[in-house]
Coordinates of C-alpha atoms in Angstrom, one line a residue:
X1 CA -25.6 3.7 7.1
X2 CA -23.2 6.3 5.9
X3 CA -19.6 5.9 7.3
X4 CA -17.6 9.1 7.4
X5 CA -14.0 9.2 8.5
X6 CA -12.8 12.8 9.4
X7 CA -9.2 13.6 10.3
X8 CA -8.8 16.5 12.7
X9 CA -6.5 19.3 11.6
X10 CA -3.6 20.6 13.6
X11 CA -2.0 23.9 13.9
X12 CA 1.3 25.0 12.5
X13 CA 4.7 24.6 14.0
X14 CA 5.0 28.3 14.5
X15 CA 1.7 28.4 16.5
X16 CA 2.7 25.4 18.6
X17 CA 6.3 26.4 19.2
X18 CA 7.5 22.9 18.7
X19 CA 10.9 22.0 17.2
X20 CA 12.2 25.6 16.8
X21 CA 15.7 24.0 16.7
X22 CA 14.8 22.3 13.5
X23 CA 14.3 25.6 11.6
X24 CA 17.9 25.9 10.5
X25 CA 18.6 22.3 9.5
X26 CA 15.2 22.3 7.7
X27 CA 16.2 25.4 5.7
X28 CA 19.6 24.0 4.9
X29 CA 18.7 20.4 4.0
X30 CA 14.9 20.2 3.2
X31 CA 13.6 23.6 2.0
X32 CA 14.8 23.3 -1.5
X33 CA 12.4 20.4 -2.1
X34 CA 9.6 21.1 0.4
X35 CA 9.0 24.8 0.4
X36 CA 8.4 25.3 -3.3
X37 CA 8.6 21.8 -4.9
X38 CA 9.7 21.7 -8.5
X39 CA 7.0 20.8 -11.0
X40 CA 6.6 17.0 -11.3
X41 CA 8.7 16.3 -8.2
X42 CA 5.7 15.1 -6.1
X43 CA 7.5 16.2 -2.9
X44 CA 5.0 17.3 -0.3
X45 CA 5.1 20.9 0.8
X46 CA 5.9 21.9 4.3
X47 CA 2.2 22.8 4.8
X48 CA 1.2 19.3 3.7
X49 CA 3.7 17.7 6.1
X50 CA 2.3 19.8 9.0
X51 CA 0.2 17.7 11.3
X52 CA 1.9 14.4 10.6
X53 CA 3.2 12.6 13.6
X54 CA 6.9 13.5 14.3
X55 CA 7.5 9.8 14.8
X56 CA 6.5 9.2 11.1
X57 CA 8.7 12.0 9.8
X58 CA 11.6 10.7 11.9
X59 CA 11.1 7.3 10.4
X60 CA 11.2 8.7 6.9
X61 CA 14.5 10.5 7.8
X62 CA 16.2 7.6 9.4
X63 CA 15.1 4.4 7.6
X64 CA 12.5 5.5 5.1
X65 CA 12.3 7.4 1.8
X66 CA 14.2 10.5 3.0
X67 CA 17.1 8.6 4.6
X68 CA 19.6 9.1 1.7
X69 CA 18.9 12.9 1.8
X70 CA 19.3 13.0 5.6
X71 CA 22.4 10.9 5.8
X72 CA 24.6 13.9 6.8
X73 CA 22.3 14.9 9.7
X74 CA 22.8 14.0 13.3
X75 CA 20.1 12.2 15.2
X76 CA 19.3 15.3 17.2
X77 CA 18.9 17.3 14.0
X78 CA 16.5 14.7 12.5
X79 CA 14.4 14.8 15.7
X80 CA 14.4 18.6 15.6
X81 CA 13.3 18.7 12.0
X82 CA 10.6 16.2 12.7
X83 CA 9.1 18.3 15.5
X84 CA 9.5 21.6 13.5
X85 CA 7.8 20.2 10.4
X86 CA 5.0 18.4 12.2
X87 CA 4.3 21.1 14.7
X88 CA 4.1 18.5 17.4
X89 CA 6.3 17.0 20.1
X90 CA 7.2 13.4 20.2
X91 CA 4.9 11.1 22.2
X92 CA 1.6 12.7 21.0
X93 CA 0.9 9.8 18.6
X94 CA 0.1 7.7 21.6
X95 CA -3.2 9.5 21.8
X96 CA -4.4 7.0 19.2
X97 CA -4.7 4.3 21.8
X98 CA -8.4 3.3 22.3
X99 CA -7.8 3.2 26.0
X100 CA -7.4 7.0 26.0
X101 CA -10.7 7.6 24.1
X102 CA -14.0 8.6 25.7
X103 CA -16.2 6.7 23.1
X104 CA -15.2 3.2 24.1
X105 CA -17.7 0.4 23.2
X106 CA -19.1 -1.9 25.9
X107 CA -17.7 -5.4 25.6
X108 CA -19.6 -7.5 23.1
X109 CA -18.8 -11.0 21.6
X110 CA -17.6 -10.9 18.1
X111 CA -19.5 -13.8 16.8
X112 CA -18.9 -14.8 13.1
X113 CA -17.9 -11.6 11.3
X114 CA -18.4 -13.2 7.9
X115 CA -22.1 -13.9 8.3
X116 CA -24.4 -11.5 6.7
X117 CA -23.5 -8.6 4.2
X118 CA -20.3 -6.7 4.4
X119 CA -17.3 -5.4 2.5
X120 CA -14.2 -7.4 3.3
X121 CA -10.7 -6.4 2.0
X122 CA -10.1 -4.4 -1.1
X123 CA -12.2 -6.1 -3.8
X124 CA -15.0 -7.5 -1.6
X125 CA -14.4 -10.9 -3.2
X126 CA -11.4 -13.0 -4.4
X127 CA -12.1 -11.9 -8.0
X128 CA -11.6 -8.2 -7.0
X129 CA -14.9 -7.2 -8.7
X130 CA -15.5 -4.4 -6.2
X131 CA -19.2 -4.9 -6.8
X132 CA -21.8 -5.1 -4.0
X133 CA -25.1 -6.6 -5.0
X134 CA -28.1 -4.3 -4.2
X135 CA -29.6 -6.8 -1.8
X136 CA -26.4 -7.0 0.2
X137 CA -25.8 -3.2 0.2
X138 CA -29.4 -2.5 1.4
X139 CA -29.5 0.6 -0.9
X140 CA -31.4 1.5 -4.0
X141 CA -31.2 4.4 -6.3
X142 CA -34.3 5.8 -4.7
X143 CA -32.9 5.6 -1.1
X144 CA -29.5 7.1 -1.8
X145 CA -30.7 10.8 -1.7
X146 CA -32.0 10.2 1.8
X147 CA -28.7 9.2 3.3
X148 CA -27.5 11.5 6.2
X149 CA -24.5 11.5 8.4
X150 CA -24.9 9.1 11.3
X151 CA -21.5 9.4 13.0
X152 CA -18.0 10.4 12.3
X153 CA -14.7 9.2 13.7
X154 CA -11.6 11.4 13.7
X155 CA -8.2 9.7 13.8
X156 CA -6.4 11.1 16.9
X157 CA -3.3 13.1 15.8
X158 CA -3.8 11.9 12.3
X159 CA -3.3 13.8 9.1
X160 CA -5.1 11.8 6.5
X161 CA -7.2 8.6 6.1
X162 CA -4.9 6.0 4.5
X163 CA -6.8 2.8 4.0
X164 CA -10.2 1.7 2.8
X165 CA -12.5 0.6 5.7
X166 CA -13.6 -3.1 6.0
X167 CA -17.1 -3.6 7.3
X168 CA -18.1 -7.1 8.5
X169 CA -20.1 -8.4 11.3
X170 CA -21.4 -5.0 12.4
X171 CA -17.8 -3.7 12.9
X172 CA -15.5 -1.4 10.9
X173 CA -11.8 -2.2 10.7
X174 CA -9.6 0.7 9.4
X175 CA -6.0 1.7 9.4
X176 CA -4.5 5.2 9.9
X177 CA -1.4 7.2 8.8
X178 CA -0.2 7.1 12.4
X179 CA 0.0 3.3 12.3
X180 CA -3.1 2.6 14.4
X181 CA -5.7 0.1 13.3
X182 CA -9.2 0.5 14.8
X183 CA -12.1 -1.7 15.4
X184 CA -15.3 0.4 15.5
X185 CA -18.9 -0.3 16.0
X186 CA -20.6 0.2 12.6
X187 CA -23.9 1.4 14.1
X188 CA -22.5 4.0 16.6
X189 CA -18.8 4.6 15.8
X190 CA -17.6 3.7 19.3
X191 CA -14.2 2.0 19.6
X192 CA -13.7 -1.6 20.6
X193 CA -10.0 -1.6 20.3
X194 CA -6.9 -0.1 18.6
X195 CA -3.6 -1.8 17.6
X196 CA -0.5 0.2 16.9
X197 CA 1.6 -1.1 14.0
X198 CA 5.2 -0.1 13.4
X199 CA 4.3 2.3 10.6
X200 CA 1.3 3.8 8.8
X201 CA -1.3 1.3 7.6
X202 CA -2.5 2.1 4.0
X203 CA -3.7 -1.4 3.0
X204 CA -7.3 -2.4 3.3
X205 CA -8.0 -4.8 6.2
X206 CA -8.8 -8.5 5.4
X207 CA -10.8 -10.4 8.0
X208 CA -10.6 -14.2 7.8
X209 CA -10.4 -17.3 10.0
X210 CA -7.0 -17.9 11.5
X211 CA -7.0 -21.1 9.6
X212 CA -9.5 -22.7 7.2
X213 CA -12.6 -23.7 9.1
X214 CA -11.6 -22.2 12.4
X215 CA -14.1 -20.2 14.6
X216 CA -11.4 -17.7 15.7
X217 CA -10.9 -14.7 13.3
X218 CA -8.0 -12.4 12.5
X219 CA -7.5 -9.1 10.8
X220 CA -4.7 -9.2 8.4
X221 CA -2.9 -6.0 7.1
X222 CA 0.5 -4.6 6.1
X223 CA 2.3 -1.4 6.9
X224 CA 4.6 1.1 5.2
X225 CA 7.7 -0.6 6.5
X226 CA 6.7 -3.9 4.8
X227 CA 5.5 -5.6 7.9
X228 CA 2.6 -8.1 7.8
X229 CA 0.3 -8.5 10.8
X230 CA -2.2 -11.0 12.0
X231 CA -4.2 -9.6 14.9
X232 CA -7.1 -11.2 16.8
X233 CA -10.3 -9.6 15.4
X234 CA -12.0 -9.6 18.9
X235 CA -9.2 -8.7 21.3
X236 CA -6.5 -7.1 19.2
X237 CA -3.9 -9.5 20.5
X238 CA -1.0 -9.9 18.1
X239 CA -1.0 -13.4 16.6
X240 CA 2.1 -13.0 14.5
X241 CA 4.0 -10.5 12.4
X242 CA 6.6 -10.8 9.7
X243 CA 8.8 -8.5 7.7
X244 CA 7.9 -9.2 4.1
X245 CA 11.0 -7.5 2.5
X246 CA 14.2 -6.2 4.0
X247 CA 14.7 -3.5 1.4
X248 CA 14.8 -0.2 3.3
X249 CA 12.0 1.4 1.3
X250 CA 9.8 -1.6 0.8
X251 CA 6.1 -1.2 1.8
X252 CA 2.8 -2.8 1.6
X253 CA 0.0 -0.8 0.0
X254 CA -2.2 -3.6 -1.4
X255 CA -4.6 -5.6 0.8
X256 CA -3.5 -9.1 1.8
X257 CA -5.8 -11.8 0.4
X258 CA -6.9 -14.9 2.3
X259 CA -7.6 -18.2 0.6
X260 CA -7.6 -21.8 1.8
X261 CA -5.6 -21.2 4.9
X262 CA -3.0 -19.0 3.2
X263 CA -2.4 -15.3 3.2
X264 CA -1.1 -13.7 -0.1
X265 CA 0.6 -10.4 0.4
X266 CA 1.7 -8.0 -2.3
X267 CA 5.0 -6.0 -1.8
X268 CA 5.6 -2.5 -3.1
X269 CA 8.2 0.3 -2.5
X270 CA 8.7 4.0 -2.6
X271 CA 12.1 3.7 -4.3
X272 CA 11.0 5.5 -7.4
X273 CA 10.7 8.6 -5.3
X274 CA 14.4 8.5 -4.5
X275 CA 16.0 7.6 -7.8
X276 CA 16.3 11.1 -9.1
X277 CA 18.6 12.1 -6.2
X278 CA 22.2 12.2 -7.5
X279 CA 23.4 10.6 -4.2
X280 CA 21.0 7.7 -4.2
X281 CA 22.3 4.3 -5.4
X282 CA 19.3 3.8 -7.8
X283 CA 17.8 1.2 -7.8
X284 CA 17.5 -2.3 -6.3
X285 CA 13.9 -3.1 -5.2
X286 CA 11.8 -5.7 -7.1
X287 CA 8.2 -6.4 -6.4
X288 CA 6.8 -9.7 -5.2
X289 CA 3.9 -11.6 -3.7
X290 CA 4.4 -13.8 -0.7
X291 CA 2.3 -16.7 0.5
X292 CA 2.1 -17.2 4.3
X293 CA 0.5 -19.8 6.5
X294 CA -2.3 -17.7 7.9
X295 CA -2.3 -19.4 11.3
X296 CA 1.5 -19.3 11.9
X297 CA 3.0 -16.7 9.6
X298 CA 5.4 -19.2 8.2
X299 CA 6.4 -18.3 4.6
X300 CA 5.4 -20.8 2.0
X301 CA 6.9 -19.1 -1.0
X302 CA 7.8 -15.7 -2.5
X303 CA 7.5 -15.0 -6.2
X304 CA 9.4 -11.9 -7.5
X305 CA 8.1 -9.9 -10.4
X306 CA 11.7 -9.5 -11.6
X307 CA 13.4 -12.9 -11.6
X308 CA 17.0 -11.7 -11.1
X309 CA 18.1 -9.6 -8.2
X310 CA 19.7 -6.2 -8.9
X311 CA 23.4 -6.1 -9.5
X312 CA 25.9 -3.2 -9.7
X313 CA 25.9 -1.7 -13.2
X314 CA 28.1 1.4 -13.1
X315 CA 29.1 4.5 -11.1
X316 CA 28.2 8.1 -11.7
X317 CA 30.9 10.7 -12.1
X318 CA 30.6 11.5 -8.4
X319 CA 31.0 7.9 -7.4
X320 CA 27.3 6.9 -6.7
X321 CA 26.9 3.2 -7.4
X322 CA 24.0 2.4 -9.8
X323 CA 22.1 -0.9 -9.8
X324 CA 19.6 -2.8 -11.8
X325 CA 17.2 -4.1 -12.9
X326 CA 14.6 -2.8 -10.5
X327 CA 10.9 -1.9 -10.2
X328 CA 7.7 -3.8 -11.0
X329 CA 6.2 -3.1 -7.6
X330 CA 2.9 -4.7 -6.7
X331 CA 0.7 -1.9 -5.4
X332 CA -2.7 -3.7 -5.3
X333 CA -4.4 -6.8 -3.9
X334 CA -3.8 -10.0 -5.8
X335 CA -6.7 -11.8 -7.6
X336 CA -7.4 -15.4 -6.7
X337 CA -8.6 -18.0 -9.3
X338 CA -9.6 -21.1 -7.3
X339 CA -10.7 -22.9 -10.5
X340 CA -7.3 -22.7 -12.2
X341 CA -5.3 -22.6 -8.9
X342 CA -3.8 -19.3 -9.9
X343 CA -3.0 -15.8 -8.7
X344 CA -3.2 -12.8 -11.0
X345 CA -1.4 -9.5 -10.1
X346 CA -0.4 -6.3 -11.8
X347 CA 3.0 -4.5 -11.7
X348 CA 4.2 -0.9 -11.7
X349 CA 6.8 0.7 -14.0
X350 CA 10.5 -0.1 -13.9
X351 CA 13.0 2.1 -12.0
X352 CA 16.0 1.4 -14.2
X353 CA 16.8 1.4 -17.9
X354 CA 16.1 -0.6 -19.8
X355 CA 12.9 -1.6 -18.0
X356 CA 12.5 -5.4 -17.8
X357 CA 9.5 -7.0 -19.6
X358 CA 7.7 -7.8 -16.3
X359 CA 7.1 -4.1 -15.6
X360 CA 3.8 -2.4 -16.5
X361 CA 2.4 -5.9 -16.7
X362 CA -0.1 -8.5 -15.6
X363 CA 1.1 -11.9 -14.6
X364 CA -0.2 -15.3 -13.5
X365 CA 1.4 -17.3 -10.7
X366 CA 0.7 -20.8 -9.6
X367 CA -1.3 -20.7 -6.3
X368 CA 0.5 -23.6 -4.7
X369 CA 4.1 -23.2 -5.7
X370 CA 4.6 -19.5 -6.6
X371 CA 5.9 -20.4 -10.1
X372 CA 5.2 -17.8 -12.7
X373 CA 3.0 -19.1 -15.5
X374 CA 2.8 -16.2 -17.9
X375 CA 3.5 -12.4 -18.1
X376 CA 1.7 -9.9 -20.3
X377 CA 3.4 -6.5 -20.6
X378 CA 1.2 -3.6 -21.5
X379 CA 3.7 -0.8 -22.0
X380 CA 7.3 -1.8 -22.8
X381 CA 10.4 0.0 -21.5
X382 CA 8.7 2.3 -19.0
X383 CA 11.7 3.3 -16.9
X384 CA 10.3 6.1 -14.7
X385 CA 11.7 7.8 -11.6
X386 CA 10.2 10.8 -9.9
X387 CA 12.1 14.0 -10.5
X388 CA 13.6 12.7 -13.8
X389 CA 11.8 14.8 -16.3
X390 CA 13.2 16.1 -19.6
X391 CA 15.4 18.7 -17.9
X392 CA 16.7 16.5 -15.1
X393 CA 20.5 16.4 -14.8
X394 CA 21.0 13.7 -12.3
X395 CA 23.1 10.8 -13.6
X396 CA 20.9 8.4 -11.5
X397 CA 18.0 9.0 -13.8
X398 CA 17.2 6.5 -16.5
X399 CA 18.8 7.2 -19.8
X400 CA 15.3 7.3 -21.4
X401 CA 12.5 8.2 -19.0
X402 CA 9.2 6.4 -19.6
X403 CA 5.7 7.7 -19.4
X404 CA 4.9 6.3 -16.0
X405 CA 2.1 4.0 -17.2
X406 CA 2.1 1.6 -14.2
X407 CA -0.7 -0.9 -13.7
X408 CA -1.9 0.0 -10.2
X409 CA -5.3 -1.7 -10.2
X410 CA -6.1 -5.3 -9.2
X411 CA -7.1 -7.4 -12.2
X412 CA -10.8 -8.2 -12.2
X413 CA -11.7 -11.8 -13.0
X414 CA -15.1 -12.2 -14.6
X415 CA -17.0 -14.9 -16.6
X416 CA -18.9 -13.4 -19.5
X417 CA -22.0 -14.6 -21.2
X418 CA -21.2 -17.9 -23.0
X419 CA -18.6 -18.9 -20.4
X420 CA -15.7 -16.9 -21.7
X421 CA -13.4 -15.7 -18.8
X422 CA -11.6 -12.4 -18.8
X423 CA -9.3 -10.3 -16.7
X424 CA -10.3 -6.7 -16.9
X425 CA -7.4 -4.3 -16.2
X426 CA -7.1 -0.6 -16.1
X427 CA -3.8 1.2 -16.7
X428 CA -2.5 4.7 -15.8
X429 CA -2.3 5.3 -19.6
X430 CA -6.1 5.6 -19.6
X431 CA -6.3 2.3 -21.5
X432 CA -8.4 -0.6 -20.5
X433 CA -7.4 -4.2 -21.3
X434 CA -9.2 -7.5 -21.5
X435 CA -6.8 -10.4 -20.9
X436 CA -7.3 -14.1 -21.3
X437 CA -6.5 -15.6 -17.9
X438 CA -5.4 -18.8 -19.4
X439 CA -2.5 -17.6 -21.5
X440 CA -2.2 -13.8 -21.1
X441 CA -3.3 -12.9 -24.6
X442 CA -4.9 -9.4 -24.6
X443 CA -7.6 -7.3 -26.2
X444 CA -7.3 -3.5 -26.0
X445 CA -10.3 -1.3 -25.3
X446 CA -9.1 2.1 -26.6
X447 CA -11.2 5.1 -25.2
X448 CA -10.4 7.0 -28.4
X449 CA -12.1 4.4 -30.5
X450 CA -15.4 4.6 -28.5
X451 CA -18.3 6.6 -30.0
X452 CA -18.8 10.1 -28.8

């Protein structure tokens, strides 16, 4: 079975005629960054933004990553820009509802979705090995060349596929950039249901019992406004939702992990994309992992990757307040160690200078209390903010800009021959690390030292 997810393209704003009133405010407030982005800015071009839902662009302008840059715009101007850039009018995103689709599945009992082979969540297991045994996969090297396309699903009014699909119990669960999560039939691609979150869903979906030993199952995921959801896996009824972090640009990109009746959720942000703006009060976000009761959504603990909350540091010559320390976002799914009752997670770069020692790091946290047990930093003082290169003049940039060597991958917990345990970790520097899960001591595997 080959699963293909195809996103339908959309025509340009000029062709659609939507949002003509947004042309002037776009040129005045947005074009300098989005028509010909500066090298290294990572700002999407107008062409790349075309086709996104106007609701998503408006969210970015009002409460998201673009809010500081759009603070002088009226609500009407923001809406006009959203329609102009997207090439679509408001309300079109509702086309993602399963009830409007022609390929609806006939009703069918869910059963136990965890019986039989599948791929659940990000890493397929709690050790995040991302390894599927051949017997479970049903594929061999000899059969791979014979794979052909069986079906394709296009996200209605979508621009890109955001999250990794989860395949369990003959169903596919997948999120979209428009905020819809879908339950599809793995054999035919028909749609059982859709659920609309409050923002795009980039995290992989985790399917688990609502509580340990229960026969009712939920799909757990997070969105790009840092909301966490538990949705009934059979009916799409909302069981509970919580906002994981009130910071205006917090988000959830890593998959939640279920273990022993609790849901462990990593929290990230997009604040490093704002820090180079001279009007943005950089920076105040700090990463974390949160433990929820999976059946009720009650928070059991939250463990921050930076112990102290950001405080005012100084003001720029134009009066912009600067904060710190900040950063150490958790992009990826935590790794569970039931034997030691621990969670292992990796962190991103710092947003402020000097970068604190829990940035670009791997850390161990007590599974029951959330207490940090050890931290191993892989690259010190990596204070990196987008747009703050060697020639940047903004006073909000770090005094010394780091190399952006965040640790974005989940640690992989393995037991080697002879019983030795190891956390295998990859870093954006191109280096691979082996870390002792008991105390955080590390061994470096340097690609440059490998034989040609």
